[in-house]
Coordinates of C-alpha atoms and ligand atoms in Angstrom, one line a residue:
Chain A
M1 CA 0.0 0.0 0.0
N2 CA 2.9 2.3 0.7
S3 CA 4.9 2.3 -2.4
D4 CA 2.2 3.7 -4.6
L5 CA 1.8 6.6 -2.3
L6 CA 5.2 7.8 -3.3
V7 CA 3.9 9.3 -6.5
Y8 CA 2.1 12.0 -4.3
V9 CA 5.3 13.1 -2.6
P10 CA 6.1 16.0 -5.0
G11 CA 2.5 17.2 -4.7
F12 CA 2.7 17.1 -0.9
L13 CA 6.1 18.9 -1.0
H14 CA 4.6 21.6 -3.1
A15 CA 1.6 22.0 -0.8
S16 CA 3.8 22.1 2.2
W17 CA 5.9 24.8 0.7
L18 CA 2.8 26.8 0.2
V19 CA 1.8 26.4 3.8
F20 CA 5.3 27.5 4.8
S21 CA 5.3 30.6 2.7
I22 CA 1.8 31.6 3.7
T23 CA 2.8 31.2 7.3
V24 CA 5.8 33.4 7.0
L25 CA 3.8 36.1 5.3
V26 CA 1.0 35.8 7.8
I27 CA 3.5 36.2 10.6
V28 CA 5.0 39.3 9.0
V29 CA 1.5 40.9 8.7
S30 CA 0.7 39.8 12.2
W31 CA 3.7 41.3 13.9
I32 CA 3.2 44.6 12.1
C33 CA -0.5 44.8 13.1
G34 CA 0.3 43.5 16.6
L35 CA 3.0 46.0 17.2
A36 CA 0.9 48.9 15.9
A37 CA -2.1 47.9 18.0
A38 CA -0.1 47.3 21.1
L39 CA 1.6 50.7 20.8
G40 CA -1.7 52.2 19.7
K41 CA -3.2 51.1 23.0
T42 CA -0.7 53.2 24.9
S43 CA -1.0 56.2 22.6
S44 CA -1.8 59.6 24.1
F45 CA -4.2 60.2 21.2
A46 CA -7.6 58.8 22.2
P47 CA -9.0 57.8 18.8
V48 CA -5.9 55.7 18.2
R49 CA -6.5 54.0 21.5
W50 CA -10.1 53.3 20.6
L51 CA -9.2 51.9 17.2
S52 CA -6.7 49.5 18.7
T53 CA -9.1 48.4 21.4
F54 CA -11.9 47.8 18.8
Y55 CA -9.6 45.9 16.5
I56 CA -8.5 43.5 19.3
W57 CA -12.0 43.1 20.6
F58 CA -13.5 42.4 17.2
I59 CA -10.9 39.9 16.1
R60 CA -10.7 38.0 19.3
G61 CA -14.5 37.9 19.6
T62 CA -15.3 36.4 16.1
P63 CA -14.3 33.1 14.5
T64 CA -11.3 33.1 12.3
L65 CA -13.1 31.4 9.5
I66 CA -15.7 34.2 9.4
Q67 CA -12.9 36.7 9.2
V68 CA -11.5 34.8 6.2
F69 CA -14.9 34.8 4.5
I70 CA -15.4 38.5 5.1
V71 CA -12.2 39.3 3.4
Y72 CA -12.5 36.8 0.5
F73 CA -16.2 36.8 -0.2
G74 CA -17.3 40.1 1.5
F75 CA -14.7 42.6 0.4
P76 CA -15.4 42.2 -3.4
Q77 CA -18.8 43.7 -2.7
L78 CA -17.0 46.8 -1.5
G79 CA -15.0 46.8 -4.8
L80 CA -11.9 45.0 -3.3
K81 CA -11.4 41.8 -5.0
L82 CA -8.4 39.8 -3.8
S83 CA -6.9 36.6 -4.9
P84 CA -7.4 33.6 -2.6
F85 CA -3.7 33.8 -1.6
V86 CA -3.7 37.5 -0.8
A87 CA -7.1 37.4 1.0
G88 CA -5.9 34.5 3.0
V89 CA -2.6 36.1 4.1
L90 CA -4.4 39.3 4.9
A91 CA -7.2 37.7 6.9
L92 CA -5.0 35.4 8.9
G93 CA -2.3 38.1 9.4
V94 CA -4.8 40.6 10.7
N95 CA -6.4 37.9 12.8
S96 CA -3.2 36.9 14.5
G97 CA -2.1 40.5 14.9
A98 CA -4.8 41.0 17.6
Y99 CA -3.4 38.1 19.6
V100 CA 0.2 39.3 19.1
A101 CA -0.9 42.8 20.3
E102 CA -2.1 41.3 23.6
I103 CA 1.2 39.3 23.9
I104 CA 3.2 42.4 23.3
R105 CA 1.1 44.3 25.8
S106 CA 1.7 41.8 28.5
G107 CA 5.4 41.9 27.7
L108 CA 5.4 45.7 28.0
T109 CA 3.9 45.6 31.4
A110 CA 6.6 43.1 32.5
I111 CA 9.3 45.7 32.0
P112 CA 10.1 47.5 35.2
K113 CA 9.1 51.2 35.2
G114 CA 12.7 52.1 36.1
Q115 CA 13.8 51.3 32.6
M116 CA 11.6 54.0 31.2
E117 CA 12.7 56.4 33.9
S118 CA 16.4 55.9 33.5
A119 CA 16.1 56.3 29.7
M120 CA 14.1 59.5 30.2
A121 CA 16.7 60.8 32.7
L122 CA 19.4 60.2 30.1
G123 CA 17.6 62.3 27.6
I124 CA 16.8 59.3 25.3
S125 CA 13.8 60.1 23.1
R126 CA 10.5 58.1 23.5
R127 CA 11.0 56.4 20.2
K128 CA 14.6 55.4 20.8
T129 CA 13.7 54.2 24.3
M130 CA 11.1 51.9 22.7
T131 CA 13.2 50.6 19.8
T132 CA 16.6 50.2 21.6
I133 CA 15.6 49.5 25.2
I134 CA 12.1 48.4 25.8
L135 CA 11.2 46.4 22.8
P136 CA 14.4 44.2 22.7
Q137 CA 13.6 43.2 26.3
V138 CA 10.0 42.7 25.5
F139 CA 10.9 40.5 22.6
R140 CA 12.9 38.1 24.6
I141 CA 10.1 37.8 27.2
I142 CA 7.4 37.2 24.6
L143 CA 9.3 34.8 22.4
P144 CA 7.6 31.7 23.9
P145 CA 4.0 33.0 23.5
L146 CA 5.0 34.4 20.1
T147 CA 6.1 30.9 19.0
N148 CA 2.8 29.5 20.1
E149 CA 1.0 32.1 18.1
A150 CA 3.2 31.3 15.1
I151 CA 2.3 27.6 15.4
T152 CA -1.4 28.7 15.5
C153 CA -0.8 30.7 12.3
L154 CA 0.6 27.7 10.7
K155 CA -2.3 25.4 11.6
N156 CA -4.8 28.1 10.6
T157 CA -3.5 28.1 7.1
S158 CA -5.7 24.9 6.7
L159 CA -8.7 27.3 6.9
L160 CA -7.7 28.6 3.6
S161 CA -8.7 25.3 2.0
T162 CA -12.2 26.8 2.1
I163 CA -11.3 29.7 -0.2
T164 CA -9.6 27.5 -2.8
V165 CA -6.0 28.0 -1.8
M166 CA -4.3 24.7 -2.8
E167 CA -2.5 24.2 0.5
L168 CA -1.9 21.0 2.3
T169 CA -5.5 20.4 3.6
L170 CA -7.2 21.1 0.3
Y171 CA -4.6 19.1 -1.6
S172 CA -5.2 16.0 0.6
Q173 CA -9.0 16.5 0.2
V174 CA -8.6 16.5 -3.6
L175 CA -6.5 13.4 -3.5
I176 CA -9.0 11.6 -1.2
A177 CA -11.8 12.5 -3.6
T178 CA -10.1 10.4 -6.2
T179 CA -8.3 7.7 -4.2
F180 CA -10.9 7.1 -1.4
R181 CA -8.2 6.7 1.2
P182 CA -9.0 9.3 3.8
F183 CA -7.1 7.6 6.6
Q184 CA -3.7 7.4 4.9
F185 CA -3.9 10.9 3.4
Y186 CA -5.2 12.7 6.5
I187 CA -2.6 10.9 8.7
A188 CA 0.1 11.9 6.2
T189 CA -1.1 15.4 6.2
A190 CA -1.2 15.6 10.0
V191 CA 2.4 14.3 10.1
I192 CA 3.6 17.0 7.8
Y193 CA 1.9 19.7 9.9
L194 CA 3.5 18.1 13.0
I195 CA 7.0 18.2 11.4
M196 CA 6.6 21.9 10.6
T197 CA 5.3 22.9 14.0
T198 CA 8.0 20.9 15.8
V199 CA 10.7 22.6 13.8
L200 CA 9.2 26.0 14.8
S201 CA 9.2 25.2 18.5
Q202 CA 12.7 23.8 18.3
L203 CA 13.8 27.0 16.7
S204 CA 12.3 29.1 19.4
A205 CA 13.8 26.9 22.1
Y206 CA 17.2 27.5 20.5
L207 CA 16.7 31.2 20.4
E208 CA 15.5 31.2 24.0
R209 CA 18.6 29.4 25.1
R210 CA 20.8 31.8 23.3
N211 CA 19.0 34.8 25.0
M212 CA 19.3 33.2 28.4
R213 CA 23.0 33.9 28.5
S214 CA 22.4 37.6 29.0
A215 CA 19.0 37.8 30.7
A216 CA 18.6 36.5 34.2
Chain B
M1 CA 37.2 64.1 35.2
T2 CA 33.9 65.9 34.8
R3 CA 35.2 68.9 36.6
S4 CA 33.0 71.9 35.7
E5 CA 34.9 74.2 33.5
Q6 CA 33.0 77.4 34.2
P7 CA 34.5 79.8 36.7
Q8 CA 32.6 80.4 39.9
D9 CA 31.0 83.6 38.6
G10 CA 28.5 84.0 41.4
T11 CA 25.4 83.0 39.5
P12 CA 24.1 79.6 40.8
L13 CA 24.2 76.7 38.4
L14 CA 20.7 75.7 39.5
K15 CA 18.0 77.9 40.8
L16 CA 14.6 76.6 41.9
Q17 CA 12.0 79.2 42.9
N18 CA 8.8 78.4 44.7
I19 CA 8.4 75.0 43.1
E20 CA 5.0 73.5 43.7
K21 CA 3.8 70.1 42.6
S22 CA 0.3 68.5 42.9
F23 CA -0.8 65.1 42.0
G24 CA -4.5 65.5 41.6
D25 CA -5.7 67.2 44.7
V26 CA -2.6 66.3 46.7
K27 CA 0.0 69.0 47.0
V28 CA 3.3 67.2 47.3
L29 CA 5.6 70.2 47.0
K30 CA 4.4 73.4 48.6
G31 CA 6.8 76.1 47.4
V32 CA 10.4 74.9 47.5
S33 CA 13.3 77.3 46.7
V34 CA 16.9 76.1 46.4
E35 CA 20.0 77.6 44.8
V36 CA 22.9 75.4 44.0
E37 CA 26.3 76.8 43.2
R38 CA 28.7 75.1 40.8
G39 CA 30.6 72.4 42.6
E40 CA 28.3 72.5 45.5
I41 CA 27.1 69.3 47.2
V42 CA 23.6 69.6 48.7
A43 CA 22.2 66.8 50.8
I44 CA 18.4 66.3 51.1
I45 CA 17.0 64.4 54.0
G46 CA 13.5 63.8 55.3
G47 CA 10.9 61.2 56.0
S48 CA 9.3 59.0 53.4
G49 CA 6.7 60.8 51.4
S50 CA 8.0 64.3 52.2
G51 CA 8.6 65.1 48.6
K52 CA 12.3 64.6 48.2
S53 CA 12.1 62.4 45.0
T54 CA 9.5 64.6 43.5
L55 CA 11.8 67.6 43.9
L56 CA 14.7 65.8 42.2
R57 CA 12.3 64.8 39.4
C58 CA 11.2 68.4 39.0
V59 CA 14.8 69.5 38.5
N60 CA 15.2 67.5 35.3
L61 CA 11.5 67.9 34.5
M62 CA 10.7 64.2 34.7
E63 CA 7.8 65.7 36.7
V64 CA 6.5 69.0 35.4
P65 CA 6.0 71.4 38.4
S66 CA 2.5 72.9 38.9
A67 CA 4.0 76.3 39.7
G68 CA 7.4 77.9 40.1
R69 CA 10.5 78.7 38.1
I70 CA 13.6 76.6 37.2
E71 CA 16.8 78.0 36.0
F72 CA 19.7 75.8 34.9
Q73 CA 22.5 77.6 33.0
N74 CA 20.7 79.0 30.0
F75 CA 17.6 77.0 30.5
V76 CA 14.7 78.9 32.1
A77 CA 11.2 77.5 32.5
E78 CA 8.3 79.0 34.4
F79 CA 5.3 77.2 35.5
A80 CA 1.9 78.4 36.7
E81 CA -1.3 76.7 38.0
G82 CA -3.9 76.4 35.3
R83 CA -1.5 77.0 32.5
K84 CA -0.4 74.4 30.0
N85 CA 3.2 73.9 31.0
K86 CA 4.5 72.3 27.9
I87 CA 8.2 72.3 27.0
S88 CA 9.5 71.0 23.7
G89 CA 11.0 67.5 23.6
E90 CA 14.2 69.0 22.3
H91 CA 14.6 71.4 25.2
L92 CA 13.8 68.6 27.7
R93 CA 16.4 66.3 26.2
Q94 CA 19.0 69.1 26.2
L95 CA 18.3 69.7 29.9
R96 CA 18.4 66.0 30.7
T97 CA 21.7 65.4 29.0
Q98 CA 23.2 68.0 31.3
I99 CA 21.8 66.7 34.5
G100 CA 22.6 63.1 35.3
M101 CA 20.3 61.1 37.6
V102 CA 20.8 57.9 39.5
F103 CA 18.0 56.0 41.2
Q104 CA 17.5 53.6 44.1
S105 CA 17.1 50.7 41.6
Y106 CA 20.0 50.7 39.3
N107 CA 18.0 50.2 36.1
L108 CA 20.9 49.1 33.9
W109 CA 19.9 47.8 30.5
P110 CA 19.7 44.1 31.2
H111 CA 20.0 43.1 27.5
K112 CA 23.2 45.0 27.1
T113 CA 26.7 44.4 28.4
V114 CA 28.3 46.7 31.0
M115 CA 30.3 48.3 28.3
E116 CA 27.2 48.9 26.0
N117 CA 25.3 50.2 29.0
V118 CA 27.8 53.0 29.3
M119 CA 28.2 53.6 25.5
H120 CA 24.5 53.6 24.6
A121 CA 23.2 57.0 25.6
P122 CA 26.1 59.1 24.4
M123 CA 25.9 57.4 21.0
I124 CA 22.1 57.7 20.4
V125 CA 21.5 61.0 22.2
K126 CA 24.6 63.0 21.5
G127 CA 25.7 61.2 18.3
V128 CA 29.1 60.3 19.7
S129 CA 30.9 57.8 17.5
R130 CA 31.1 54.2 18.6
R131 CA 34.9 54.5 18.9
D132 CA 34.8 57.6 21.1
A133 CA 32.0 56.1 23.2
A134 CA 34.0 52.9 23.7
E135 CA 37.1 54.8 24.6
Q136 CA 35.2 56.9 27.2
A137 CA 33.4 53.8 28.6
E138 CA 36.8 52.0 29.0
Q139 CA 38.1 54.9 31.0
L140 CA 35.0 55.2 33.2
L141 CA 34.9 51.4 33.8
A142 CA 38.6 51.4 34.6
R143 CA 38.1 54.2 37.1
I144 CA 35.5 52.1 39.1
G145 CA 37.7 49.0 38.7
L146 CA 35.3 47.1 36.5
A147 CA 37.2 47.3 33.2
E148 CA 37.6 43.5 33.1
R149 CA 33.9 43.1 33.5
R150 CA 33.1 45.1 30.4
N151 CA 31.6 42.2 28.5
H152 CA 29.5 40.9 31.4
Y153 CA 25.8 41.5 31.7
P154 CA 24.3 43.5 34.6
S155 CA 22.8 40.4 36.2
Q156 CA 26.3 39.0 36.6
L157 CA 27.3 41.9 38.8
S158 CA 26.7 42.6 42.5
G159 CA 24.3 45.4 43.5
G160 CA 27.1 47.7 44.4
Q161 CA 28.8 47.1 41.1
Q162 CA 25.6 47.7 39.2
Q163 CA 25.0 50.9 41.0
R164 CA 28.5 52.1 40.2
V165 CA 28.0 51.3 36.6
A166 CA 24.7 53.2 36.7
I167 CA 26.6 56.2 38.0
V168 CA 29.3 56.1 35.3
R169 CA 26.6 55.5 32.7
A170 CA 25.2 58.9 33.8
L171 CA 28.7 60.4 33.8
A172 CA 29.2 59.3 30.2
M173 CA 26.8 62.0 29.2
Q174 CA 29.2 64.5 30.7
P175 CA 26.6 66.2 32.8
K176 CA 27.1 69.5 34.6
A177 CA 25.2 68.2 37.7
M178 CA 24.1 64.9 39.2
L179 CA 21.0 64.0 41.1
F180 CA 21.1 61.0 43.4
D181 CA 17.9 59.6 44.8
E182 CA 18.6 57.2 47.7
V183 CA 21.1 55.3 45.6
T184 CA 22.3 53.1 48.4
S185 CA 18.9 52.2 49.9
A186 CA 18.5 49.0 47.9
L187 CA 22.0 47.7 48.6
D188 CA 23.2 45.2 51.1
P189 CA 25.0 47.0 53.9
E190 CA 28.4 45.7 53.0
L191 CA 28.0 47.2 49.5
V192 CA 27.0 50.7 50.5
G193 CA 30.5 51.8 51.1
E194 CA 31.8 51.3 47.5
V195 CA 29.0 53.4 46.1
L196 CA 29.4 56.2 48.7
S197 CA 33.1 56.4 48.1
L198 CA 32.6 56.8 44.3
M199 CA 30.2 59.7 45.1
A200 CA 32.7 61.2 47.5
E201 CA 35.3 61.1 44.7
L202 CA 33.0 62.9 42.4
A203 CA 32.3 65.5 45.0
N204 CA 36.1 66.1 45.4
E205 CA 36.4 66.5 41.7
G206 CA 34.0 69.4 41.7
M207 CA 30.8 67.8 40.4
T208 CA 27.7 69.6 41.4
M209 CA 25.4 67.2 43.3
L210 CA 22.0 67.0 44.9
I211 CA 21.9 63.9 47.0
V212 CA 18.8 62.5 48.6
T213 CA 20.0 60.1 51.3
H214 CA 19.5 58.5 54.6
E215 CA 23.2 58.1 55.2
I216 CA 23.6 60.9 57.7
A217 CA 27.3 60.4 58.3
F218 CA 27.9 60.6 54.6
A219 CA 25.8 63.8 54.3
R220 CA 27.8 65.3 57.1
E221 CA 31.2 64.4 55.6
V222 CA 30.5 65.1 51.9
S223 CA 27.8 67.8 51.6
S224 CA 28.3 71.4 52.4
R225 CA 24.6 72.1 52.9
T226 CA 21.7 69.9 54.1
L227 CA 18.0 70.5 53.4
F228 CA 15.5 68.8 55.7
F229 CA 12.2 68.1 54.0
D230 CA 9.0 67.8 55.8
Q231 CA 5.5 67.6 54.2
G232 CA 6.6 69.3 51.0
V233 CA 8.6 72.2 52.3
I234 CA 12.2 72.7 53.4
A235 CA 11.6 72.8 57.1
E236 CA 15.2 73.4 58.0
S237 CA 18.4 74.0 56.1
G238 CA 22.0 75.0 56.9
P239 CA 25.6 73.9 56.7
S240 CA 25.6 70.2 57.0
K241 CA 28.2 69.9 59.8
E242 CA 26.2 72.2 62.1
L243 CA 22.6 71.3 61.1
L244 CA 23.1 67.6 61.4
R245 CA 24.7 67.8 64.8
N246 CA 22.4 70.5 66.1
P247 CA 18.9 70.5 64.5
Q248 CA 16.6 73.2 65.6
S249 CA 13.1 71.7 65.2
D250 CA 11.7 68.7 67.1
R251 CA 10.6 67.2 63.8
M252 CA 14.2 67.0 62.5
R253 CA 15.5 65.8 65.8
Q254 CA 13.0 63.0 65.8
F255 CA 13.8 62.2 62.2
L256 CA 17.6 62.1 62.9
S257 CA 17.3 59.9 65.9
R258 CA 15.1 57.6 63.9
V259 CA 17.5 57.1 61.0
L260 CA 20.6 57.1 63.2
H261 CA 19.3 54.3 65.3
E262 CA 18.0 52.3 62.3
T263 CA 20.0 49.1 62.1
Y264 CA 19.8 46.7 59.2
Ligands
ADP301 N1 3.2 60.0 40.2 C1 2.6 60.2 41.4 N2 1.3 60.2 41.4 C2 0.6 60.4 42.6 N3 1.2 60.7 43.8 C3 2.6 60.7 43.8 C4 3.3 60.5 42.6 N4 4.7 60.6 42.9 C5 4.7 60.8 44.2 N5 3.5 60.9 44.8 C6 3.2 61.2 46.2 O1 3.9 62.3 46.5 C7 4.3 62.2 47.9 C8 5.8 62.5 47.9 O2 6.5 61.4 47.3 P1 8.0 61.4 47.1 O3 8.5 62.7 46.4 O4 8.4 60.2 46.4 O5 8.5 61.4 48.6 P2 9.9 60.9 49.2 O6 10.9 60.8 48.0 O7 10.3 62.0 50.1 O8 9.7 59.7 49.9 C9 4.0 60.8 48.3 O9 2.8 60.9 49.2 C10 3.7 60.1 47.1 O10 2.7 59.1 47.3
MG302 MG1 11.9 59.0 47.4

């Protein structure tokens, strides 16, 4: 039974590559949105604070799948027609950004107030304080929850099977439709996801160990 | 090292006039006036909550006074109740690069090495080149005997070492004056001495310093003048040697006997 499955390996590899590249792009969008919303929540300009709060509230309070549908099926009605790939990256990225914003916010509150104060006393500008002192420390605190979120992003790419992105899940469904072997193909698919998520968490464990040398 | 170049021309380096500060309805400073000459060492003592930290934080405008006037060299700022007391970020930064401040918690940058801690602010605030910043940091670390620890991280140093690095980090900005807010209060007793002797050295070199402290013996030795704070005003002041031996008010007498008999 196993040898004839080998013919599907190139197809699986291609679908896996798609999952990987979508995940990378989603994470980029997610960090940008997350950072903007986290800093927006601390802004001295009230409308920016409201916008950030609304964004986080809306995203965390609605199903990810509905958000994907809104972007892919809903936006064209507003004149914004996106390819399945772009709509998927956008929806998942904006979705994850709300969670990343909360992660960053919890990281920010973990930095002692004295860090801000000392930077202020040295005449360091607010922006430089953030980029050179606060955020680098925040980053190493939030690396573990950030990894979890990246793993969620990777798994969420399977939702894009519903909007015709030929990633791993949709690919295996298509094969199953012709081969009638759901067990083998879904197990194979699960194993591929597992390999990718394991690599991600190993990578983060490595980064964390490297950081540990300086932080205590 | 950071000896003030200006001649003693009679005008004080720092002049605070009738500084008031309220947080909401609570008036924490109720009209404080102090003049500090170049090279002068002023000690500030007083009970917890009497407004000592708030005063220091008003000097470099980390707190904006509700009322009063601050002069520091060419910098002049006036504040009044009910007025929007806004000062441009550029002016604030200029003032702060000229006034160093050290806190009770050392607040070193934990993600940077000792060396980088000392180099960072001169480079990003004053645009000093990496090479010059490194050279200066080497000298400053050598002076406090921590040159061979340059590549260590703050968490690998003792509290006393961290606080001394925090002091030279402030000195790296080449300030004209230094503010110290209970910088030995968080230290184990056996580590207090090394920090105080560094401060005494700075005093000898002519640095202008405002020192909030509970170390009465140190204040008597090193400072020329002592201010006793009580409930947001300077309740007593005078030459340290006399005032600390012979306070006039009961409040100050009580305060002194309390801190002098405090054992760790
Ligand atoms: N940011 C602030 N907001 C509200 N109250 C404050 C703030 N900072 C200081 N206070 C209050 O001001 C008073 C004086 O504080 P502080 O200047 O720190 O006293 P000290 O340094 O003499 O112990 C205290 O009652 C303190 O609670
Ligand atoms: Mg205080």
